[in-house]
């Protein structure tokens, strides 16, 4: 296994609820190095583009509305097996199915407002990292 990068977002629900610090602490405790981090707010165009893969899904419009409702924190993370490892720390998309001790089990309200995003594959991670960070910004 080699060192890998992944991309994550602390979503508007968790930022608004003041949970960003605790979520970051859980990510760091799981061994991730933060190599990029910024607070931003998505436009409808950006959120729609980021989640374009879900364009035909019934939850797409609600998801875009949710992701633009307030500030988010975007992060570039590095660790061995980072993509799979972050998905494990996050827990299942629906918090009702998330394992004990995961971020979504602890902080997510429901399947939409689920507090964190994490890339689902190394190829997706590369695209998502480039969406928010230039290579010069990743330390
Ligand atoms: N989502 C939703 N309803 C669903 C499935 C997903 O609102 O039935 C939202 C949720 O915020 C989720 C995001 O769309 O995190 C992207 O969905 P995906 O299936 O990629 O889940 P993830 O990779 O975030 O676990
Ligand atoms: Mg996904």
mmCIF file of N, CA and C and ligand atoms in Angstrom:
data_model
loop_
_atom_site.group_PDB
_atom_site.id
_atom_site.type_symbol
_atom_site.label_atom_id
_atom_site.label_comp_id
_atom_site.label_asym_id
_atom_site.label_seq_id
_atom_site.Cartn_x
_atom_site.Cartn_y
_atom_site.Cartn_z
ATOM 1 N N UNK A 1 0.853 -1.208 0.000
ATOM 2 C CA UNK A 1 0.000 0.000 0.000
ATOM 3 C C UNK A 1 0.882 1.249 0.000
ATOM 4 N N UNK A 2 0.530 2.229 -0.811
ATOM 5 C CA UNK A 2 1.350 3.451 -0.856
ATOM 6 C C UNK A 2 0.525 4.660 -0.408
ATOM 7 N N UNK A 3 1.254 5.746 -0.135
ATOM 8 C CA UNK A 3 0.578 6.970 0.306
ATOM 9 C C UNK A 3 -0.293 7.490 -0.827
ATOM 10 N N UNK A 4 -1.506 7.880 -0.463
ATOM 11 C CA UNK A 4 -2.506 8.262 -1.450
ATOM 12 C C UNK A 4 -3.166 9.560 -0.988
ATOM 13 N N UNK A 5 -3.759 10.266 -1.929
ATOM 14 C CA UNK A 5 -4.498 11.484 -1.587
ATOM 15 C C UNK A 5 -5.985 11.294 -1.793
ATOM 16 N N UNK A 6 -6.762 11.960 -0.949
ATOM 17 C CA UNK A 6 -8.199 11.982 -1.181
ATOM 18 C C UNK A 6 -8.720 13.385 -0.908
ATOM 19 N N UNK A 7 -9.974 13.594 -1.290
ATOM 20 C CA UNK A 7 -10.603 14.905 -1.148
ATOM 21 C C UNK A 7 -11.818 14.779 -0.245
ATOM 22 N N UNK A 8 -12.028 15.787 0.596
ATOM 23 C CA UNK A 8 -13.155 15.760 1.517
ATOM 24 C C UNK A 8 -13.779 17.140 1.654
ATOM 25 N N UNK A 9 -15.064 17.160 1.971
ATOM 26 C CA UNK A 9 -15.778 18.411 2.273
ATOM 27 C C UNK A 9 -16.500 18.244 3.610
ATOM 28 N N UNK A 10 -16.310 19.200 4.506
ATOM 29 C CA UNK A 10 -17.214 19.318 5.658
ATOM 30 C C UNK A 10 -18.382 20.159 5.150
ATOM 31 N N UNK A 11 -19.558 19.537 5.117
ATOM 32 C CA UNK A 11 -20.715 20.106 4.424
ATOM 33 C C UNK A 11 -21.361 21.236 5.243
ATOM 34 N N UNK A 12 -22.257 22.022 4.606
ATOM 35 C CA UNK A 12 -22.827 23.203 5.272
ATOM 36 C C UNK A 12 -23.518 22.911 6.609
ATOM 37 N N UNK A 13 -24.149 21.755 6.731
ATOM 38 C CA UNK A 13 -24.845 21.426 7.990
ATOM 39 C C UNK A 13 -23.859 21.380 9.152
ATOM 40 N N UNK A 14 -22.726 20.723 8.933
ATOM 41 C CA UNK A 14 -21.748 20.540 10.011
ATOM 42 C C UNK A 14 -20.984 21.827 10.315
ATOM 43 N N UNK A 15 -20.687 22.617 9.275
ATOM 44 C CA UNK A 15 -20.010 23.902 9.516
ATOM 45 C C UNK A 15 -20.929 24.793 10.341
ATOM 46 N N UNK A 16 -22.214 24.873 9.939
ATOM 47 C CA UNK A 16 -23.173 25.736 10.648
ATOM 48 C C UNK A 16 -23.372 25.285 12.096
ATOM 49 N N UNK A 17 -23.296 23.994 12.328
ATOM 50 C CA UNK A 17 -23.517 23.455 13.679
ATOM 51 C C UNK A 17 -22.256 23.525 14.544
ATOM 52 N N UNK A 18 -21.181 24.053 14.006
ATOM 53 C CA UNK A 18 -19.944 24.166 14.798
ATOM 54 C C UNK A 18 -19.249 22.840 15.037
ATOM 55 N N UNK A 19 -19.443 21.893 14.101
ATOM 56 C CA UNK A 19 -18.865 20.556 14.277
ATOM 57 C C UNK A 19 -17.560 20.339 13.495
ATOM 58 N N UNK A 20 -17.098 21.398 12.805
ATOM 59 C CA UNK A 20 -15.924 21.222 11.931
ATOM 60 C C UNK A 20 -14.690 20.795 12.723
ATOM 61 N N UNK A 21 -14.486 21.407 13.880
ATOM 62 C CA UNK A 21 -13.303 21.083 14.674
ATOM 63 C C UNK A 21 -13.280 19.624 15.101
ATOM 64 N N UNK A 22 -14.416 19.128 15.574
ATOM 65 C CA UNK A 22 -14.477 17.722 16.017
ATOM 66 C C UNK A 22 -14.331 16.755 14.840
ATOM 67 N N UNK A 23 -14.878 17.132 13.690
ATOM 68 C CA UNK A 23 -14.737 16.279 12.500
ATOM 69 C C UNK A 23 -13.272 16.236 12.063
ATOM 70 N N UNK A 24 -12.621 17.404 12.064
ATOM 71 C CA UNK A 24 -11.190 17.440 11.721
ATOM 72 C C UNK A 24 -10.369 16.598 12.689
ATOM 73 N N UNK A 25 -10.703 16.664 13.962
ATOM 74 C CA UNK A 25 -9.970 15.884 14.966
ATOM 75 C C UNK A 25 -10.126 14.390 14.696
ATOM 76 N N UNK A 26 -11.332 13.952 14.320
ATOM 77 C CA UNK A 26 -11.557 12.531 14.016
ATOM 78 C C UNK A 26 -10.747 12.108 12.791
ATOM 79 N N UNK A 27 -10.670 12.996 11.805
ATOM 80 C CA UNK A 27 -9.896 12.695 10.587
ATOM 81 C C UNK A 27 -8.409 12.584 10.934
ATOM 82 N N UNK A 28 -7.920 13.499 11.751
ATOM 83 C CA UNK A 28 -6.497 13.470 12.114
ATOM 84 C C UNK A 28 -6.177 12.264 12.994
ATOM 85 N N UNK A 29 -7.088 11.928 13.901
ATOM 86 C CA UNK A 29 -6.875 10.746 14.762
ATOM 87 C C UNK A 29 -6.795 9.479 13.929
ATOM 88 N N UNK A 30 -7.463 9.481 12.774
ATOM 89 C CA UNK A 30 -7.420 8.315 11.889
ATOM 90 C C UNK A 30 -6.144 8.293 11.043
ATOM 91 N N UNK A 31 -5.252 9.232 11.286
ATOM 92 C CA UNK A 31 -3.935 9.170 10.656
ATOM 93 C C UNK A 31 -3.772 9.985 9.387
ATOM 94 N N UNK A 32 -4.764 10.805 9.070
ATOM 95 C CA UNK A 32 -4.651 11.620 7.858
ATOM 96 C C UNK A 32 -3.830 12.877 8.117
ATOM 97 N N UNK A 33 -3.028 13.226 7.118
ATOM 98 C CA UNK A 33 -2.301 14.494 7.122
ATOM 99 C C UNK A 33 -3.101 15.471 6.269
ATOM 100 N N UNK A 34 -3.355 16.653 6.805
ATOM 101 C CA UNK A 34 -4.080 17.677 6.041
ATOM 102 C C UNK A 34 -3.061 18.415 5.178
ATOM 103 N N UNK A 35 -3.203 18.293 3.853
ATOM 104 C CA UNK A 35 -2.226 18.951 2.967
ATOM 105 C C UNK A 35 -2.834 20.145 2.235
ATOM 106 N N UNK A 36 -4.124 20.376 2.447
ATOM 107 C CA UNK A 36 -4.788 21.559 1.902
ATOM 108 C C UNK A 36 -6.096 21.741 2.638
ATOM 109 N N UNK A 37 -6.482 23.004 2.917
ATOM 110 C CA UNK A 37 -7.732 23.245 3.649
ATOM 111 C C UNK A 37 -8.179 24.676 3.407
ATOM 112 N N UNK A 38 -9.448 24.847 3.111
ATOM 113 C CA UNK A 38 -9.973 26.190 2.845
ATOM 114 C C UNK A 38 -11.471 26.241 3.118
ATOM 115 N N UNK A 39 -11.944 27.357 3.656
ATOM 116 C CA UNK A 39 -13.391 27.564 3.755
ATOM 117 C C UNK A 39 -13.857 28.312 2.512
ATOM 118 N N UNK A 40 -14.993 27.862 1.972
ATOM 119 C CA UNK A 40 -15.528 28.504 0.777
ATOM 120 C C UNK A 40 -17.047 28.337 0.771
ATOM 121 N N UNK A 41 -17.695 28.951 -0.193
ATOM 122 C CA UNK A 41 -19.132 28.715 -0.358
ATOM 123 C C UNK A 41 -19.408 28.457 -1.826
ATOM 124 N N UNK A 42 -20.093 27.375 -2.116
ATOM 125 C CA UNK A 42 -20.320 26.977 -3.505
ATOM 126 C C UNK A 42 -21.439 27.784 -4.136
ATOM 127 N N UNK A 43 -21.260 28.135 -5.407
ATOM 128 C CA UNK A 43 -22.368 28.650 -6.207
ATOM 129 C C UNK A 43 -23.173 27.437 -6.675
ATOM 130 N N UNK A 44 -24.376 27.719 -7.211
ATOM 131 C CA UNK A 44 -25.209 26.640 -7.738
ATOM 132 C C UNK A 44 -24.492 25.920 -8.884
ATOM 133 N N UNK A 45 -23.782 26.696 -9.695
ATOM 134 C CA UNK A 45 -23.051 26.134 -10.830
ATOM 135 C C UNK A 45 -21.945 25.187 -10.356
ATOM 136 N N UNK A 46 -21.220 25.623 -9.319
ATOM 137 C CA UNK A 46 -20.135 24.786 -8.785
ATOM 138 C C UNK A 46 -20.685 23.502 -8.161
ATOM 139 N N UNK A 47 -21.735 23.635 -7.331
ATOM 140 C CA UNK A 47 -22.291 22.449 -6.671
ATOM 141 C C UNK A 47 -22.868 21.488 -7.708
ATOM 142 N N UNK A 48 -23.554 22.044 -8.709
ATOM 143 C CA UNK A 48 -24.114 21.222 -9.772
ATOM 144 C C UNK A 48 -23.027 20.497 -10.552
ATOM 145 N N UNK A 49 -21.924 21.175 -10.800
ATOM 146 C CA UNK A 49 -20.805 20.565 -11.523
ATOM 147 C C UNK A 49 -20.119 19.502 -10.691
ATOM 148 N N UNK A 50 -19.916 19.799 -9.423
ATOM 149 C CA UNK A 50 -19.236 18.848 -8.541
ATOM 150 C C UNK A 50 -20.012 17.539 -8.450
ATOM 151 N N UNK A 51 -21.353 17.649 -8.389
ATOM 152 C CA UNK A 51 -22.187 16.453 -8.239
ATOM 153 C C UNK A 51 -22.838 16.046 -9.575
ATOM 154 N N UNK A 52 -22.231 16.434 -10.704
ATOM 155 C CA UNK A 52 -22.812 16.163 -12.031
ATOM 156 C C UNK A 52 -23.126 14.684 -12.247
ATOM 157 N N UNK A 53 -22.335 13.797 -11.628
ATOM 158 C CA UNK A 53 -22.554 12.358 -11.781
ATOM 159 C C UNK A 53 -23.950 11.946 -11.280
ATOM 160 N N UNK A 54 -24.545 12.767 -10.385
ATOM 161 C CA UNK A 54 -25.867 12.451 -9.820
ATOM 162 C C UNK A 54 -26.999 13.223 -10.503
ATOM 163 N N UNK A 55 -26.703 13.868 -11.647
ATOM 164 C CA UNK A 55 -27.651 14.777 -12.311
ATOM 165 C C UNK A 55 -29.033 14.170 -12.533
ATOM 166 N N UNK A 56 -29.084 12.896 -12.852
ATOM 167 C CA UNK A 56 -30.379 12.273 -13.163
ATOM 168 C C UNK A 56 -31.075 11.709 -11.926
ATOM 169 N N UNK A 57 -30.455 11.822 -10.773
ATOM 170 C CA UNK A 57 -31.043 11.219 -9.564
ATOM 171 C C UNK A 57 -32.095 12.148 -8.967
ATOM 172 N N UNK A 58 -33.113 11.588 -8.322
ATOM 173 C CA UNK A 58 -34.197 12.425 -7.777
ATOM 174 C C UNK A 58 -33.728 13.385 -6.676
ATOM 175 N N UNK A 59 -32.602 13.071 -6.038
ATOM 176 C CA UNK A 59 -32.152 13.933 -4.928
ATOM 177 C C UNK A 59 -31.232 15.063 -5.386
ATOM 178 N N UNK A 60 -30.945 15.152 -6.710
ATOM 179 C CA UNK A 60 -29.919 16.073 -7.211
ATOM 180 C C UNK A 60 -30.218 17.545 -6.867
ATOM 181 N N UNK A 61 -31.437 17.999 -7.142
ATOM 182 C CA UNK A 61 -31.750 19.420 -6.911
ATOM 183 C C UNK A 61 -31.679 19.779 -5.439
ATOM 184 N N UNK A 62 -32.196 18.887 -4.599
ATOM 185 C CA UNK A 62 -32.125 19.113 -3.157
ATOM 186 C C UNK A 62 -30.690 19.127 -2.668
ATOM 187 N N UNK A 63 -29.884 18.266 -3.241
ATOM 188 C CA UNK A 63 -28.465 18.183 -2.867
ATOM 189 C C UNK A 63 -27.735 19.477 -3.229
ATOM 190 N N UNK A 64 -28.013 19.999 -4.427
ATOM 191 C CA UNK A 64 -27.374 21.248 -4.858
ATOM 192 C C UNK A 64 -27.812 22.396 -3.940
ATOM 193 N N UNK A 65 -29.080 22.429 -3.591
ATOM 194 C CA UNK A 65 -29.598 23.480 -2.689
ATOM 195 C C UNK A 65 -28.905 23.383 -1.333
ATOM 196 N N UNK A 66 -28.824 22.181 -0.812
ATOM 197 C CA UNK A 66 -28.166 21.950 0.481
ATOM 198 C C UNK A 66 -26.700 22.386 0.445
ATOM 199 N N UNK A 67 -25.994 21.986 -0.588
ATOM 200 C CA UNK A 67 -24.548 22.242 -0.640
ATOM 201 C C UNK A 67 -24.212 23.717 -0.855
ATOM 202 N N UNK A 68 -25.231 24.519 -1.261
ATOM 203 C CA UNK A 68 -24.994 25.953 -1.453
ATOM 204 C C UNK A 68 -25.555 26.789 -0.316
ATOM 205 N N UNK A 69 -26.132 26.162 0.705
ATOM 206 C CA UNK A 69 -26.853 26.948 1.731
ATOM 207 C C UNK A 69 -25.933 27.698 2.694
ATOM 208 N N UNK A 70 -24.670 27.344 2.731
ATOM 209 C CA UNK A 70 -23.749 28.020 3.641
ATOM 210 C C UNK A 70 -22.331 27.594 3.373
ATOM 211 N N UNK A 71 -21.388 28.130 4.162
ATOM 212 C CA UNK A 71 -19.983 27.805 3.932
ATOM 213 C C UNK A 71 -19.670 26.330 4.148
ATOM 214 N N UNK A 72 -18.673 25.875 3.407
ATOM 215 C CA UNK A 72 -18.157 24.514 3.541
ATOM 216 C C UNK A 72 -16.644 24.601 3.785
ATOM 217 N N UNK A 73 -16.059 23.501 4.213
ATOM 218 C CA UNK A 73 -14.600 23.428 4.339
ATOM 219 C C UNK A 73 -14.118 22.320 3.415
ATOM 220 N N UNK A 74 -13.271 22.694 2.459
ATOM 221 C CA UNK A 74 -12.726 21.699 1.516
ATOM 222 C C UNK A 74 -11.325 21.308 1.974
ATOM 223 N N UNK A 75 -11.019 20.020 1.848
ATOM 224 C CA UNK A 75 -9.754 19.495 2.378
ATOM 225 C C UNK A 75 -9.106 18.516 1.416
ATOM 226 N N UNK A 76 -7.783 18.601 1.342
ATOM 227 C CA UNK A 76 -6.974 17.589 0.670
ATOM 228 C C UNK A 76 -6.266 16.804 1.765
ATOM 229 N N UNK A 77 -6.400 15.473 1.706
ATOM 230 C CA UNK A 77 -5.899 14.609 2.777
ATOM 231 C C UNK A 77 -4.960 13.557 2.218
ATOM 232 N N UNK A 78 -3.976 13.208 3.021
ATOM 233 C CA UNK A 78 -2.991 12.217 2.582
ATOM 234 C C UNK A 78 -2.831 11.141 3.654
ATOM 235 N N UNK A 79 -2.764 9.890 3.215
ATOM 236 C CA UNK A 79 -2.556 8.749 4.106
ATOM 237 C C UNK A 79 -2.358 7.507 3.258
ATOM 238 N N UNK A 80 -1.869 6.439 3.853
ATOM 239 C CA UNK A 80 -1.894 5.146 3.170
ATOM 240 C C UNK A 80 -3.362 4.785 2.947
ATOM 241 N N UNK A 81 -3.681 4.324 1.758
ATOM 242 C CA UNK A 81 -5.038 3.860 1.465
ATOM 243 C C UNK A 81 -6.087 4.923 1.837
ATOM 244 N N UNK A 82 -5.806 6.182 1.448
ATOM 245 C CA UNK A 82 -6.601 7.329 1.925
ATOM 246 C C UNK A 82 -8.065 7.276 1.491
ATOM 247 N N UNK A 83 -8.309 6.881 0.251
ATOM 248 C CA UNK A 83 -9.679 6.937 -0.260
ATOM 249 C C UNK A 83 -10.580 5.997 0.533
ATOM 250 N N UNK A 84 -10.172 4.744 0.617
ATOM 251 C CA UNK A 84 -10.951 3.742 1.343
ATOM 252 C C UNK A 84 -10.975 4.067 2.842
ATOM 253 N N UNK A 85 -9.837 4.503 3.363
ATOM 254 C CA UNK A 85 -9.733 4.819 4.783
ATOM 255 C C UNK A 85 -10.663 5.948 5.197
ATOM 256 N N UNK A 86 -10.764 6.982 4.371
ATOM 257 C CA UNK A 86 -11.657 8.088 4.723
ATOM 258 C C UNK A 86 -13.112 7.641 4.677
ATOM 259 N N UNK A 87 -13.462 6.832 3.675
ATOM 260 C CA UNK A 87 -14.849 6.351 3.584
ATOM 261 C C UNK A 87 -15.207 5.547 4.842
ATOM 262 N N UNK A 88 -14.246 4.825 5.389
ATOM 263 C CA UNK A 88 -14.497 4.065 6.623
ATOM 264 C C UNK A 88 -14.731 4.991 7.806
ATOM 265 N N UNK A 89 -13.915 6.049 7.913
ATOM 266 C CA UNK A 89 -14.068 6.999 9.025
ATOM 267 C C UNK A 89 -15.377 7.772 8.893
ATOM 268 N N UNK A 90 -15.807 8.026 7.635
ATOM 269 C CA UNK A 90 -17.050 8.767 7.395
ATOM 270 C C UNK A 90 -18.280 7.968 7.804
ATOM 271 N N UNK A 91 -18.307 6.700 7.441
ATOM 272 C CA UNK A 91 -19.497 5.877 7.653
ATOM 273 C C UNK A 91 -20.425 5.940 6.457
ATOM 274 N N UNK A 92 -21.485 5.136 6.497
ATOM 275 C CA UNK A 92 -22.404 4.989 5.365
ATOM 276 C C UNK A 92 -23.111 6.306 5.035
ATOM 277 N N UNK A 93 -23.494 6.461 3.761
ATOM 278 C CA UNK A 93 -24.192 7.659 3.273
ATOM 279 C C UNK A 93 -25.402 7.985 4.139
ATOM 280 N N UNK A 94 -26.191 6.952 4.430
ATOM 281 C CA UNK A 94 -27.353 7.117 5.323
ATOM 282 C C UNK A 94 -26.893 6.870 6.762
ATOM 283 N N UNK A 95 -26.948 7.905 7.594
ATOM 284 C CA UNK A 95 -26.440 7.738 8.968
ATOM 285 C C UNK A 95 -27.141 6.628 9.745
ATOM 286 N N UNK A 96 -28.359 6.278 9.311
ATOM 287 C CA UNK A 96 -29.077 5.179 9.961
ATOM 288 C C UNK A 96 -28.309 3.865 9.787
ATOM 289 N N UNK A 97 -27.507 3.789 8.724
ATOM 290 C CA UNK A 97 -26.716 2.574 8.465
ATOM 291 C C UNK A 97 -25.246 2.731 8.822
ATOM 292 N N UNK A 98 -24.868 3.890 9.365
ATOM 293 C CA UNK A 98 -23.441 4.152 9.640
ATOM 294 C C UNK A 98 -23.003 3.421 10.907
ATOM 295 N N UNK A 99 -21.780 2.902 10.865
ATOM 296 C CA UNK A 99 -21.243 2.152 12.010
ATOM 297 C C UNK A 99 -20.947 3.080 13.181
ATOM 298 N N UNK A 100 -20.990 2.510 14.371
ATOM 299 C CA UNK A 100 -20.608 3.230 15.595
ATOM 300 C C UNK A 100 -19.215 3.820 15.434
ATOM 301 N N UNK A 101 -19.029 5.024 15.940
ATOM 302 C CA UNK A 101 -17.707 5.627 15.928
ATOM 303 C C UNK A 101 -17.362 6.361 14.640
ATOM 304 N N UNK A 102 -18.255 6.313 13.648
ATOM 305 C CA UNK A 102 -17.991 7.032 12.398
ATOM 306 C C UNK A 102 -18.509 8.474 12.499
ATOM 307 N N UNK A 103 -17.992 9.309 11.608
ATOM 308 C CA UNK A 103 -18.360 10.736 11.609
ATOM 309 C C UNK A 103 -19.855 10.904 11.334
ATOM 310 N N UNK A 104 -20.364 10.163 10.356
ATOM 311 C CA UNK A 104 -21.789 10.313 10.024
ATOM 312 C C UNK A 104 -22.697 9.766 11.126
ATOM 313 N N UNK A 105 -22.268 8.702 11.774
ATOM 314 C CA UNK A 105 -23.071 8.180 12.891
ATOM 315 C C UNK A 105 -23.201 9.249 13.967
ATOM 316 N N UNK A 106 -22.108 9.958 14.189
ATOM 317 C CA UNK A 106 -22.070 10.938 15.277
ATOM 318 C C UNK A 106 -22.769 12.245 14.917
ATOM 319 N N UNK A 107 -22.617 12.726 13.674
ATOM 320 C CA UNK A 107 -23.044 14.090 13.365
ATOM 321 C C UNK A 107 -24.121 14.221 12.293
ATOM 322 N N UNK A 108 -24.337 13.209 11.457
ATOM 323 C CA UNK A 108 -25.258 13.390 10.328
ATOM 324 C C UNK A 108 -26.713 13.331 10.787
ATOM 325 N N UNK A 109 -27.540 14.176 10.159
ATOM 326 C CA UNK A 109 -28.971 14.221 10.482
ATOM 327 C C UNK A 109 -29.746 13.170 9.707
ATOM 328 N N UNK A 110 -29.482 13.082 8.412
ATOM 329 C CA UNK A 110 -30.210 12.150 7.539
ATOM 330 C C UNK A 110 -29.393 11.885 6.281
ATOM 331 N N UNK A 111 -29.973 11.129 5.342
ATOM 332 C CA UNK A 111 -29.205 10.686 4.159
ATOM 333 C C UNK A 111 -28.734 11.860 3.304
ATOM 334 N N UNK A 112 -29.453 12.996 3.339
ATOM 335 C CA UNK A 112 -28.997 14.169 2.583
ATOM 336 C C UNK A 112 -28.027 15.015 3.410
ATOM 337 N N UNK A 113 -28.452 15.389 4.580
ATOM 338 C CA UNK A 113 -27.643 16.276 5.440
ATOM 339 C C UNK A 113 -26.729 15.391 6.281
ATOM 340 N N UNK A 114 -25.662 14.925 5.597
ATOM 341 C CA UNK A 114 -24.832 13.884 6.217
ATOM 342 C C UNK A 114 -23.394 14.334 6.478
ATOM 343 N N UNK A 115 -23.221 15.616 6.637
ATOM 344 C CA UNK A 115 -22.065 16.308 7.246
ATOM 345 C C UNK A 115 -20.708 16.197 6.552
ATOM 346 N N UNK A 116 -20.476 15.200 5.735
ATOM 347 C CA UNK A 116 -19.141 15.077 5.135
ATOM 348 C C UNK A 116 -19.204 14.398 3.766
ATOM 349 N N UNK A 117 -18.334 14.847 2.893
ATOM 350 C CA UNK A 117 -18.113 14.195 1.603
ATOM 351 C C UNK A 117 -16.722 13.578 1.589
ATOM 352 N N UNK A 118 -16.577 12.445 0.918
ATOM 353 C CA UNK A 118 -15.260 11.875 0.666
ATOM 354 C C UNK A 118 -15.257 11.224 -0.705
ATOM 355 N N UNK A 119 -14.179 11.383 -1.447
ATOM 356 C CA UNK A 119 -14.072 10.791 -2.786
ATOM 357 C C UNK A 119 -14.284 9.278 -2.709
ATOM 358 N N UNK A 120 -14.853 8.710 -3.802
ATOM 359 C CA UNK A 120 -15.187 7.277 -3.765
ATOM 360 C C UNK A 120 -14.171 6.387 -4.469
ATOM 361 N N UNK A 121 -13.157 6.983 -5.122
ATOM 362 C CA UNK A 121 -12.117 6.198 -5.813
ATOM 363 C C UNK A 121 -10.915 7.107 -6.059
ATOM 364 N N UNK A 122 -9.737 6.549 -6.241
ATOM 365 C CA UNK A 122 -8.559 7.384 -6.489
ATOM 366 C C UNK A 122 -8.721 8.295 -7.709
ATOM 367 N N UNK A 123 -9.383 7.796 -8.761
ATOM 368 C CA UNK A 123 -9.577 8.606 -9.973
ATOM 369 C C UNK A 123 -10.509 9.787 -9.677
ATOM 370 N N UNK A 124 -11.563 9.517 -8.909
ATOM 371 C CA UNK A 124 -12.486 10.587 -8.513
ATOM 372 C C UNK A 124 -11.763 11.597 -7.625
ATOM 373 N N UNK A 125 -10.927 11.097 -6.730
ATOM 374 C CA UNK A 125 -10.177 11.981 -5.830
ATOM 375 C C UNK A 125 -9.324 12.958 -6.628
ATOM 376 N N UNK A 126 -8.667 12.476 -7.674
ATOM 377 C CA UNK A 126 -7.804 13.351 -8.479
ATOM 378 C C UNK A 126 -8.624 14.465 -9.126
ATOM 379 N N UNK A 127 -9.797 14.105 -9.666
ATOM 380 C CA UNK A 127 -10.662 15.103 -10.308
ATOM 381 C C UNK A 127 -11.177 16.103 -9.270
ATOM 382 N N UNK A 128 -11.615 15.592 -8.119
ATOM 383 C CA UNK A 128 -12.196 16.465 -7.088
ATOM 384 C C UNK A 128 -11.137 17.369 -6.451
ATOM 385 N N UNK A 129 -9.936 16.850 -6.253
ATOM 386 C CA UNK A 129 -8.847 17.685 -5.723
ATOM 387 C C UNK A 129 -8.568 18.837 -6.682
ATOM 388 N N UNK A 130 -8.535 18.531 -7.982
ATOM 389 C CA UNK A 130 -8.232 19.553 -8.989
ATOM 390 C C UNK A 130 -9.362 20.575 -9.120
ATOM 391 N N UNK A 131 -10.572 20.170 -8.724
ATOM 392 C CA UNK A 131 -11.730 21.075 -8.756
ATOM 393 C C UNK A 131 -11.513 22.226 -7.770
ATOM 394 N N UNK A 132 -10.838 21.953 -6.653
ATOM 395 C CA UNK A 132 -10.711 22.947 -5.576
ATOM 396 C C UNK A 132 -9.295 23.433 -5.296
ATOM 397 N N UNK A 133 -8.278 22.670 -5.671
ATOM 398 C CA UNK A 133 -6.909 23.052 -5.331
ATOM 399 C C UNK A 133 -6.011 22.981 -6.565
ATOM 400 N N UNK A 134 -5.074 23.943 -6.668
ATOM 401 C CA UNK A 134 -4.006 23.809 -7.656
ATOM 402 C C UNK A 134 -2.913 22.952 -7.018
ATOM 403 N N UNK A 135 -2.081 22.322 -7.816
ATOM 404 C CA UNK A 135 -1.045 21.459 -7.241
ATOM 405 C C UNK A 135 -0.095 22.262 -6.359
ATOM 406 N N UNK A 136 0.107 23.532 -6.684
ATOM 407 C CA UNK A 136 1.011 24.384 -5.881
ATOM 408 C C UNK A 136 0.455 24.650 -4.488
ATOM 409 N N UNK A 137 -0.855 24.505 -4.322
ATOM 410 C CA UNK A 137 -1.478 24.768 -3.011
ATOM 411 C C UNK A 137 -1.383 23.573 -2.062
ATOM 412 N N UNK A 138 -1.073 22.399 -2.588
ATOM 413 C CA UNK A 138 -1.074 21.197 -1.758
ATOM 414 C C UNK A 138 0.311 20.959 -1.190
ATOM 415 N N UNK A 139 0.402 21.051 0.128
ATOM 416 C CA UNK A 139 1.723 21.038 0.779
ATOM 417 C C UNK A 139 2.052 19.665 1.319
HETATM 418 N N1 LIG B 1 -27.888 11.994 -1.192
HETATM 419 C C1 LIG B 1 -29.212 12.301 -0.947
HETATM 420 N N2 LIG B 1 -30.137 11.278 -1.067
HETATM 421 C C2 LIG B 1 -29.796 10.013 -1.434
HETATM 422 C C3 LIG B 1 -28.448 9.730 -1.695
HETATM 423 C C4 LIG B 1 -27.517 10.736 -1.559
HETATM 424 O O1 LIG B 1 -29.554 13.430 -0.627
HETATM 425 O O2 LIG B 1 -30.674 9.147 -1.524
HETATM 426 C C5 LIG B 1 -26.879 13.064 -1.065
HETATM 427 C C6 LIG B 1 -26.008 12.913 0.201
HETATM 428 O O3 LIG B 1 -25.689 14.224 0.681
HETATM 429 C C7 LIG B 1 -24.794 12.193 -0.346
HETATM 430 C C8 LIG B 1 -24.654 12.849 -1.724
HETATM 431 O O4 LIG B 1 -25.996 13.014 -2.175
HETATM 432 O O5 LIG B 1 -23.655 12.346 0.479
HETATM 433 C C9 LIG B 1 -23.873 12.068 -2.746
HETATM 434 O O6 LIG B 1 -24.402 10.757 -2.825
HETATM 435 P P1 LIG B 1 -23.462 9.480 -2.875
HETATM 436 O O7 LIG B 1 -24.304 8.319 -3.231
HETATM 437 O O8 LIG B 1 -22.274 9.775 -3.737
HETATM 438 O O9 LIG B 1 -23.024 9.302 -1.338
HETATM 439 P P2 LIG B 1 -21.606 9.518 -0.621
HETATM 440 O O10 LIG B 1 -20.528 9.171 -1.614
HETATM 441 O O11 LIG B 1 -21.551 10.966 -0.190
HETATM 442 O O12 LIG B 1 -21.629 8.584 0.560
HETATM 443 MG MG1 LIG B 2 -20.226 9.805 -3.519
#
